[in-house]
Structure formats: structure tokens, C-alpha cells
XYZ file of N, CA, C and O in Angstrom:
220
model
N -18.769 218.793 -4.350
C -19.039 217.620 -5.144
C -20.487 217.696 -5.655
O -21.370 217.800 -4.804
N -20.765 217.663 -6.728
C -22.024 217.564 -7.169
C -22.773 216.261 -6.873
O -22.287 215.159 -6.615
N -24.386 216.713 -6.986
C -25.209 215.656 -6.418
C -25.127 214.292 -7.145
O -24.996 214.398 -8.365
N -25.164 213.376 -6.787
C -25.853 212.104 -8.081
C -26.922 211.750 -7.940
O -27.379 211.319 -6.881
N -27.750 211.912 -9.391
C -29.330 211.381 -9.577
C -29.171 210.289 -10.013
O -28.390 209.935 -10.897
N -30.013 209.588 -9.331
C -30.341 208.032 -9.796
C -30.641 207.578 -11.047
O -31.660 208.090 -11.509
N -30.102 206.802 -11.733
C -30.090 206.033 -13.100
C -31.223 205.969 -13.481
O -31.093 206.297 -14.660
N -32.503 205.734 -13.289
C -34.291 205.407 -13.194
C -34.762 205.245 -14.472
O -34.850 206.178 -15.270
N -35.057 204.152 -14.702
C -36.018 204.317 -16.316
C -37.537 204.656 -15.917
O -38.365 204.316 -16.762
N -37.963 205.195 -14.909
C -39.336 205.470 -14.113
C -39.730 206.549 -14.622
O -38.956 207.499 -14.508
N -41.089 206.785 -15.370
C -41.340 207.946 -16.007
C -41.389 207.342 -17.249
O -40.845 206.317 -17.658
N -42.510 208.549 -18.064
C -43.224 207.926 -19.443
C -42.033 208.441 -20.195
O -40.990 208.992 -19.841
N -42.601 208.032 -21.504
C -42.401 208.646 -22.670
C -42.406 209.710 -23.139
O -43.426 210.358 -23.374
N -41.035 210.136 -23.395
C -41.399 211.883 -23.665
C -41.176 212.245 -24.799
O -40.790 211.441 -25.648
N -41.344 213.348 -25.022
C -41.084 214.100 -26.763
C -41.205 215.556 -26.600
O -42.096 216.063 -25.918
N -40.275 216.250 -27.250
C -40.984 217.558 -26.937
C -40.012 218.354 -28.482
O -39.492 217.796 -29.448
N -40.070 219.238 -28.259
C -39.483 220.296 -29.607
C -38.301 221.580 -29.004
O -38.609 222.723 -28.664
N -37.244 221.116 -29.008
C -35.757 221.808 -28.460
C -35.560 222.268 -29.909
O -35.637 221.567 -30.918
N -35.280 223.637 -29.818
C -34.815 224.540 -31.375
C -35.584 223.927 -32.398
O -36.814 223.885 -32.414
N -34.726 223.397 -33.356
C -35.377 222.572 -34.587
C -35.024 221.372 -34.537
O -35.001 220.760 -35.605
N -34.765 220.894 -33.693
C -35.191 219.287 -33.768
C -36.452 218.787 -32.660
O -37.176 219.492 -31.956
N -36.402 217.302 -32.807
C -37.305 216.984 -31.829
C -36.737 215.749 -30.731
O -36.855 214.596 -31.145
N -36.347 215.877 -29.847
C -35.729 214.771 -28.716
C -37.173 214.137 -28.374
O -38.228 214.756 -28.231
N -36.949 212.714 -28.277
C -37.237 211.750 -27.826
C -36.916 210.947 -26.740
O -35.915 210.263 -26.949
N -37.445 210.795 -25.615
C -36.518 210.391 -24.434
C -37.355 208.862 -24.172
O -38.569 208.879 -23.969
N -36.686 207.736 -24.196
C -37.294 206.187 -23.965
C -36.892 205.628 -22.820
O -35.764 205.158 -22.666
N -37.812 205.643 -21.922
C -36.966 205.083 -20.402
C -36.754 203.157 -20.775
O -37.513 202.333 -21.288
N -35.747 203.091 -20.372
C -35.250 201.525 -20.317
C -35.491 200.840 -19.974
O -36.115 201.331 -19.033
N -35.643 199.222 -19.784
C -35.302 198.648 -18.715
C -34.099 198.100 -18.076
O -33.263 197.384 -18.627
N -34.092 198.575 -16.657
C -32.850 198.329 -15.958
C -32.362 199.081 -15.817
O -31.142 198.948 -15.726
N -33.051 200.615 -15.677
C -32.768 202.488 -16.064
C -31.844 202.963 -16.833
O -30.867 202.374 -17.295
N -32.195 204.124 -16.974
C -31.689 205.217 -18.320
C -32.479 204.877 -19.131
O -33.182 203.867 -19.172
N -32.353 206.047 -20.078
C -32.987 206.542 -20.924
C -32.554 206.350 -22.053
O -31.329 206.301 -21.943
N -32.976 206.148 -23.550
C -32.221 206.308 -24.561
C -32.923 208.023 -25.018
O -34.009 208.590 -24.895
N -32.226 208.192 -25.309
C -32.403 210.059 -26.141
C -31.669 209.871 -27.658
O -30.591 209.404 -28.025
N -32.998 210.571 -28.442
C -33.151 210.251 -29.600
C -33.297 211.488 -30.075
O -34.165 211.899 -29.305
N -33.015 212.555 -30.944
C -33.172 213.930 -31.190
C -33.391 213.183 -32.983
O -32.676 212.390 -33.595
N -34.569 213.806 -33.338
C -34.860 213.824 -34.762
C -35.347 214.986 -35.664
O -35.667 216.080 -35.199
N -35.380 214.692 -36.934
C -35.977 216.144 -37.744
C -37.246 215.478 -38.091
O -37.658 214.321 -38.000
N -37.723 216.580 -38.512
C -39.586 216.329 -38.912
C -39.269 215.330 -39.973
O -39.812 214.377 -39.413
N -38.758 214.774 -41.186
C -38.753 213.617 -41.725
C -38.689 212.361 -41.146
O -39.331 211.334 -41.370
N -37.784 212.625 -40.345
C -37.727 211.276 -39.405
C -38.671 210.829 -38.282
O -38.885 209.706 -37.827
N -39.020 211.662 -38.064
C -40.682 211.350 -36.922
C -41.741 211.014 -37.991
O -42.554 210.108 -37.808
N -41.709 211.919 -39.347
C -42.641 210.992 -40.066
C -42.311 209.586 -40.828
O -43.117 208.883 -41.437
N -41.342 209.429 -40.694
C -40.994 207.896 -41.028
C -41.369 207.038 -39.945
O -41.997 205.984 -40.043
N -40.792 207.752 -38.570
C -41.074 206.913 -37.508
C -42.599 206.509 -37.519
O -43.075 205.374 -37.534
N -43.088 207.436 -37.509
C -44.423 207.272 -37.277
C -45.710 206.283 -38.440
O -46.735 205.616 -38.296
N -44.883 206.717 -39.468
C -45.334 205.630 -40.535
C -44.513 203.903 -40.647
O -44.845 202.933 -41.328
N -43.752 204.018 -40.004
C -43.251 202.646 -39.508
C -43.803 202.096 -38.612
O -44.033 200.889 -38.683
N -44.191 202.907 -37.436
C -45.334 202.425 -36.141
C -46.250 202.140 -36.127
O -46.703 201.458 -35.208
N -46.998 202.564 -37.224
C -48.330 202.461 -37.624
C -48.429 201.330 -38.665
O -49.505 200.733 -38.699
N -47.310 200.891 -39.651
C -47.689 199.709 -40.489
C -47.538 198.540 -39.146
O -48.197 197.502 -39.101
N -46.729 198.880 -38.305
C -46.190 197.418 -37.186
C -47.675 197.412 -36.452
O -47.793 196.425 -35.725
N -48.898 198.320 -36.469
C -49.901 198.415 -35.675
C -51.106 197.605 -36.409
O -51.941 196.900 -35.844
N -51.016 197.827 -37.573
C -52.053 197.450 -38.588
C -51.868 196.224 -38.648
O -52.554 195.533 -39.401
């Protein structure tokens, strides 16, 4: 029987670069994660959307 890991939204924010996309991992509240895999357009949208909500 395989192990079970705990559900945990514990742990930052991640991002990293798998092949040619880019996953995004958002811990929750109330655990899990949402996972988000994007292309370089879409991180720069993201990121220009984050930044007008900052200003």
C-alpha cells in the first residue's frame, strides 16, 4: 500500500521552470495546493496585473 502524505498548505510559494512552461504552486487555506503551469505570456500578464493591484 503506498504511503499517504498529508494534505498541508504549509510551505511558501513556489515557481520554478519544468520543460517550457512555468508551474506555479499556491498553498491554500485549509491545505493543498493550487498548481498553475503557465507560458512566458501569461506570467507577464500575471505579473503586470499584480503590479497595477500594487500601485
Amino acid at each position: 500500500m503506498a504511503a499517504m502524505k498529508p494534505r498541508t498548505g504549509d510551505g511558501p510559494l513556489e515557481v520554478t521552470k519544468e520543460g517550457r512552461g512555468i508551474v506555479m504552486r499556491v498553498p491554500l487555506e485549509g491545505g493543498g495546493r493550487l498548481v498553475v503551469e503557465l507560458n512566458a505570456q501569461e506570467v507577464s500578464d500575471l505579473a503586470d496585473a499584480l503590479k497595477a493591484v500594487l500601485s
